[in-house]
Amino acid sequence: MPEPSVAVRPTLEAVAAHAGVSRSTVSRVINGGTGVRRQVMARVEGAIEELGYVPNRAARTLVTRRTGNIAVMIAEPEGRVFSDPYFGLQIRGISKELVAHDLQLVLLLAEGAGDRERMDRYLSGGHIDGALAFSVHRDDPLPDIVRRLGLPTVYGGRPHWEPIPREAALAYVDADNRGGAREAVRYLVAQGRRRIAHIAGPLGLAAGIDRLDGYRDVLFDADPSLVAQGDFTDGSGERAMAQLLDRHPDLDAVFVASDLMAKGALRTLRARGRTVPHDVAVVGFDDLTSVSTATDPPLTTVRQDIEGMGRTMARLLLRKLHEQGSGTRTQGAVITATTLTRRGSA
Amino acid sequence: MPEPSVAVRPTLEAVAAHAGVSRSTVSRVINGGTGVRRQVMARVEGAIEELGYVPNRAARTLVTRRTGNIAVMIAEPEGRVFSDPYFGLQIRGISKELVAHDLQLVLLLAEGAGDRERMDRYLSGGHIDGALAFSVHRDDPLPDIVRRLGLPTVYGGRPHWEPIPREAALAYVDADNRGGAREAVRYLVAQGRRRIAHIAGPLGLAAGIDRLDGYRDVLFDADPSLVAQGDFTDGSGERAMAQLLDRHPDLDAVFVASDLMAKGALRTLRARGRTVPHDVAVVGFDDLTSVSTATDPPLTTVRQDIEGMGRTMARLLLRKLHEQGSGTRTQGAVITATTLTRRGSA
């Protein structure tokens, strides 16, 4: 026996006929029953029950403009999203908050330009009420798309594209990346380290730029070749560390802009016969405990409350949704504190 | 300046007024232009262009019943989805196939019963054309929900809930879990191992049951206490290995139902002073190379083509969507081959 096809779902018309009312009366009942007599309401609800009618949310959306769905958009390849525990933690925070408000989290991954067109189509389609966006790199068309659509959006990580016109002021949640980086580098200086290198994150992301700026705040006269570039992945940290050792065999410390890159850097240091922290002290960033407590030695790192940042993003978005059409408007930028967690690597 | 609110998007009515045609003519143009004169078509398209009108897909959905969106549903907590590379690989395979057909992948995570109600609401809402579902455990209401909605669905992993009425025959893609497990255990036997234990996966999932059955096919008279239970996570493998060593200090091999559990088992063996493979040979399952090549020693394991399974799931679903309303119907169950990959651990 074939499965029932979409066409055999009971329709609004069938419910109307069954209850002996008009199509628009059924529609009014589905959307809250305003202006419908109690008796008629009961008859329609009975017909809905009897036929097993499921209101088509696409139809409801046309009326209420609310779907109960929130998109989380990550502009990274699947490979990174599913191997970097950062995203899992942030999504856990978001999910807890949305679930508490009975909202459905819808995750969209989009990397390339073609993906952006599909994303545009999706966002235009009335499937969601608002969006949370991560890893939005410089030149990404996404902020323009959501602005054009008037779609309430909160960013994870400070969006830094320039120039930012006043009216485009965006809501975002970010850690104090620059302050955290300064604390890490000052700690290495205080321990008597003299040749402190830096493995930077991608400079198309504010987190990459801000952590590099924090390093430079403290070591403003450091040799620029003490900085090597990574992309937040384990493998890029491994390669950047090798470059740094080639350029500066005498380096005695490295501040690494993410724990995953620090994990890779530790492998290179071991392979080159350097002991950590005796020969080279290592400080990471993030404090992803699944990484930072599993390395040998465990990582001294700058902790940020990743799950908490996810929750805060969701809360900011809920506030924006609540404000829609009310005239009030909170332009939110929330910067969360970081703290240095000391373990064995520095 | 406030962001434009949803209400200021140009409407279908505005386009109709601008083009001097009826609302239904605009609607016909948006949905393909059947029965609309070329001249009128051009005028409407001009008005759409000029006003920057974006067709509301919720409205289109009512007409075409196609959204261009495919849901991927994973019935696991976020923590597992983002820490087990299995899901990332499978989603990469799915994504490649959907992108090639210009379809948007929408990822939904749902674990608890409350999540299921929201998922039901979402699936009923006309936001998607079809679904791919993973990790559907025994007693999960999801299969009933998608059947009631007539939503084309393909499962990742054999759905094994019983009894399966004939008409409910489901489309799924799975690896030859039982055959792969048999090969692993036979390999250990051929190497002269005599006390071969098994760390099983969750017995609410076909993958857990089938791998255990494969072990039993070969060692049908083995002591049942040589089997310990895990849940496919690293930590559960660690604990199960400790139980097995307590019960059978003389065991000389263990077949583990996933690489992540095997990784945990290796930690326990090291902590208890057993060398691998000399004292205890270890064989895993999955061949997640990020795990199986990174352990010490690297894992001998049963390889399944996880990314390829994802692609196959997407293809099966596309075929089901294509068949909708056509009368033809392929009931698909695709079982993919497994192979033993030999590395250092056995």
GROMACS .gro file of C-alpha atoms in nm, chain A residues 1-7 9 11 52 54-59 61-62 65 67-69 74 78-85 87-89 91-92 95-96 98-110 114-115 118-128 146-153 166-171 320 324-325 329 331, chain B residues 1-7 9 11 52 54-59 61-62 65 67-69 74 78-79 81-85 87-89 91-92 95-96 98-110 114-115 118-129 146-153 166-171 320 324-325 329 331:
model
  166
    1MET     CA    1   0.000   0.000   0.000
    2PRO     CA    2   0.149   0.331  -0.096
    3GLU     CA    3   0.209   0.595   0.172
    4PRO     CA    4  -0.054   0.869   0.169
    5SER     CA    5   0.070   1.148  -0.057
    6VAL     CA    6   0.071   1.514   0.046
    7ALA     CA    7  -0.251   1.573  -0.150
    9ARG     CA    8  -0.410   1.559   0.389
   11THR     CA    9  -0.784   2.051   0.367
   52GLY     CA   10  -0.728   1.498   1.182
   54VAL     CA   11  -0.328   1.985   1.070
   55PRO     CA   12  -0.322   2.361   1.011
   56ASN     CA   13  -0.078   2.445   0.737
   57ARG     CA   14   0.174   2.674   0.895
   58ALA     CA   15   0.256   2.824   0.559
   59ALA     CA   16  -0.102   2.950   0.555
   61THR     CA   17   0.239   3.249   0.838
   62LEU     CA   18   0.054   3.460   0.582
   65ARG     CA   19   0.369   3.641   1.024
   67THR     CA   20   0.635   3.069   1.245
   68GLY     CA   21   0.787   2.975   1.582
   69ASN     CA   22   1.116   2.894   1.405
   74ILE     CA   23   2.693   2.925   1.030
   78GLU     CA   24   3.038   2.128   0.752
   79GLY     CA   25   3.381   1.985   0.826
   80ARG     CA   26   3.466   2.271   1.061
   81VAL     CA   27   3.125   2.303   1.221
   82PHE     CA   28   3.126   1.938   1.325
   83SER     CA   29   3.488   1.912   1.435
   84ASP     CA   30   3.522   2.235   1.634
   85PRO     CA   31   3.348   2.192   1.972
   87PHE     CA   32   2.990   2.549   1.765
   88GLY     CA   33   2.839   2.264   1.962
   89LEU     CA   34   2.870   2.460   2.286
   91ILE     CA   35   2.435   2.589   1.985
   92ARG     CA   36   2.369   2.415   2.316
   95SER     CA   37   1.897   2.567   2.209
   96LYS     CA   38   1.833   2.579   2.584
   98LEU     CA   39   1.483   2.867   2.250
   99VAL     CA   40   1.340   2.545   2.394
  100ALA     CA   41   1.238   2.739   2.705
  101HIS     CA   42   1.029   2.959   2.473
  102ASP     CA   43   0.896   2.666   2.267
  103LEU     CA   44   1.079   2.784   1.957
  104GLN     CA   45   1.225   2.546   1.698
  105LEU     CA   46   1.594   2.586   1.618
  106VAL     CA   47   1.667   2.547   1.247
  107LEU     CA   48   2.034   2.515   1.160
  108LEU     CA   49   2.160   2.631   0.821
  109LEU     CA   50   2.516   2.585   0.700
  110ALA     CA   51   2.631   2.802   0.415
  114GLY     CA   52   2.582   2.964  -0.439
  115ASP     CA   53   2.488   2.878  -0.083
  118ARG     CA   54   1.981   2.959  -0.158
  119MET     CA   55   2.006   3.115   0.187
  120ASP     CA   56   1.853   3.437   0.048
  121ARG     CA   57   1.567   3.235  -0.099
  122TYR     CA   58   1.520   3.052   0.231
  123LEU     CA   59   1.526   3.368   0.442
  124SER     CA   60   1.278   3.535   0.205
  125GLY     CA   61   1.041   3.244   0.230
  126GLY     CA   62   0.859   3.316   0.552
  127HIS     CA   63   0.995   3.004   0.723
  128ILE     CA   64   1.149   3.180   1.023
  146VAL     CA   65   1.878   4.026   0.637
  147ARG     CA   66   1.865   4.407   0.640
  148ARG     CA   67   1.676   4.414   0.309
  149LEU     CA   68   1.430   4.157   0.445
  150GLY     CA   69   1.392   4.336   0.777
  151LEU     CA   70   1.468   4.006   0.946
  152PRO     CA   71   1.559   4.043   1.315
  153THR     CA   72   1.914   3.911   1.347
  166ARG     CA   73   2.494   5.444   1.200
  167GLU     CA   74   2.159   5.310   1.088
  168ALA     CA   75   2.312   4.970   1.027
  169ALA     CA   76   2.424   4.929   1.389
  170LEU     CA   77   2.395   4.558   1.448
  171ALA     CA   78   2.312   4.349   1.749
  320LYS     CA   79   1.419   4.216   1.921
  324GLN     CA   80   0.897   4.439   1.646
  325GLY     CA   81   0.636   4.694   1.558
  329ARG     CA   82   1.436   4.949   2.002
  331GLN     CA   83   2.046   4.816   1.990
  347MET     CA   84   1.701   5.499   1.192
  348PRO     CA   85   1.509   5.184   1.275
  349GLU     CA   86   1.549   4.879   1.053
  350PRO     CA   87   1.259   4.832   0.814
  351SER     CA   88   1.005   4.606   0.980
  352VAL     CA   89   0.854   4.301   0.813
  353ALA     CA   90   0.541   4.500   0.730
  355ARG     CA   91   0.819   4.465   0.242
  357THR     CA   92   0.335   4.328  -0.116
  398GLY     CA   93   1.221   4.495  -0.517
  400VAL     CA   94   1.046   3.917  -0.298
  401PRO     CA   95   0.786   3.644  -0.349
  402ASN     CA   96   0.675   3.510  -0.015
  403ARG     CA   97   0.758   3.144  -0.023
  404ALA     CA   98   0.491   3.071   0.234
  405ALA     CA   99   0.242   3.191  -0.028
  407THR     CA  100   0.409   2.686  -0.088
  408LEU     CA  101   0.031   2.703  -0.078
  411ARG     CA  102   0.356   2.265  -0.238
  413THR     CA  103   0.967   2.481  -0.076
  414GLY     CA  104   1.312   2.373  -0.198
  415ASN     CA  105   1.404   2.281   0.160
  420ILE     CA  106   1.903   1.404   1.429
  424GLU     CA  107   2.370   1.869   2.058
  425GLY     CA  108   2.669   1.753   2.260
  427VAL     CA  109   2.606   1.562   1.729
  428PHE     CA  110   2.891   1.810   1.750
  429SER     CA  111   3.150   1.583   1.908
  430ASP     CA  112   3.101   1.266   1.703
  431PRO     CA  113   3.260   1.315   1.359
  433PHE     CA  114   2.740   1.316   1.186
  434GLY     CA  115   2.966   1.572   1.022
  435LEU     CA  116   3.070   1.321   0.754
  437ILE     CA  117   2.590   1.564   0.662
  438ARG     CA  118   2.876   1.651   0.426
  441SER     CA  119   2.489   1.849   0.162
  442LYS     CA  120   2.692   1.781  -0.153
  444LEU     CA  121   2.137   1.862  -0.210
  445VAL     CA  122   2.354   2.154  -0.322
  446ALA     CA  123   2.388   1.989  -0.663
  447HIS     CA  124   2.007   2.010  -0.686
  448ASP     CA  125   1.988   2.364  -0.545
  449LEU     CA  126   1.807   2.245  -0.234
  450GLN     CA  127   1.854   2.403   0.109
  451LEU     CA  128   1.955   2.171   0.392
  452VAL     CA  129   1.777   2.252   0.717
  453LEU     CA  130   1.917   2.078   1.023
  454LEU     CA  131   1.691   2.001   1.319
  455LEU     CA  132   1.811   1.852   1.646
  456ALA     CA  133   1.555   1.692   1.869
  460GLY     CA  134   0.889   1.825   2.414
  461ASP     CA  135   1.125   1.854   2.118
  464ARG     CA  136   0.782   2.116   1.828
  465MET     CA  137   0.921   1.895   1.553
  466ASP     CA  138   0.568   1.779   1.472
  467ARG     CA  139   0.456   2.141   1.449
  468TYR     CA  140   0.754   2.223   1.228
  469LEU     CA  141   0.702   1.925   0.998
  470SER     CA  142   0.332   2.009   0.968
  471GLY     CA  143   0.411   2.366   0.873
  472GLY     CA  144   0.482   2.338   0.504
  473HIS     CA  145   0.845   2.448   0.548
  474ILE     CA  146   1.005   2.145   0.383
  475ASP     CA  147   0.954   1.901   0.097
  492VAL     CA  148   0.600   1.167   0.908
  493ARG     CA  149   0.367   0.886   0.800
  494ARG     CA  150   0.061   1.079   0.917
  495LEU     CA  151   0.184   1.387   0.729
  496GLY     CA  152   0.269   1.187   0.417
  497LEU     CA  153   0.612   1.348   0.429
  498PRO     CA  154   0.868   1.169   0.208
  499THR     CA  155   1.139   1.047   0.446
  512ARG     CA  156   0.397  -0.421   0.530
  513GLU     CA  157   0.246  -0.089   0.430
  514ALA     CA  158   0.489   0.090   0.656
  515ALA     CA  159   0.796  -0.039   0.473
  516LEU     CA  160   1.045   0.243   0.510
  517ALA     CA  161   1.323   0.374   0.292
  666LYS     CA  162   1.086   0.968  -0.364
  670GLN     CA  163   0.525   1.182  -0.559
  671GLY     CA  164   0.190   1.169  -0.732
  675ARG     CA  165   0.706   0.382  -0.608
  677GLN     CA  166   1.070   0.116  -0.175
   0.00000   0.00000   0.00000
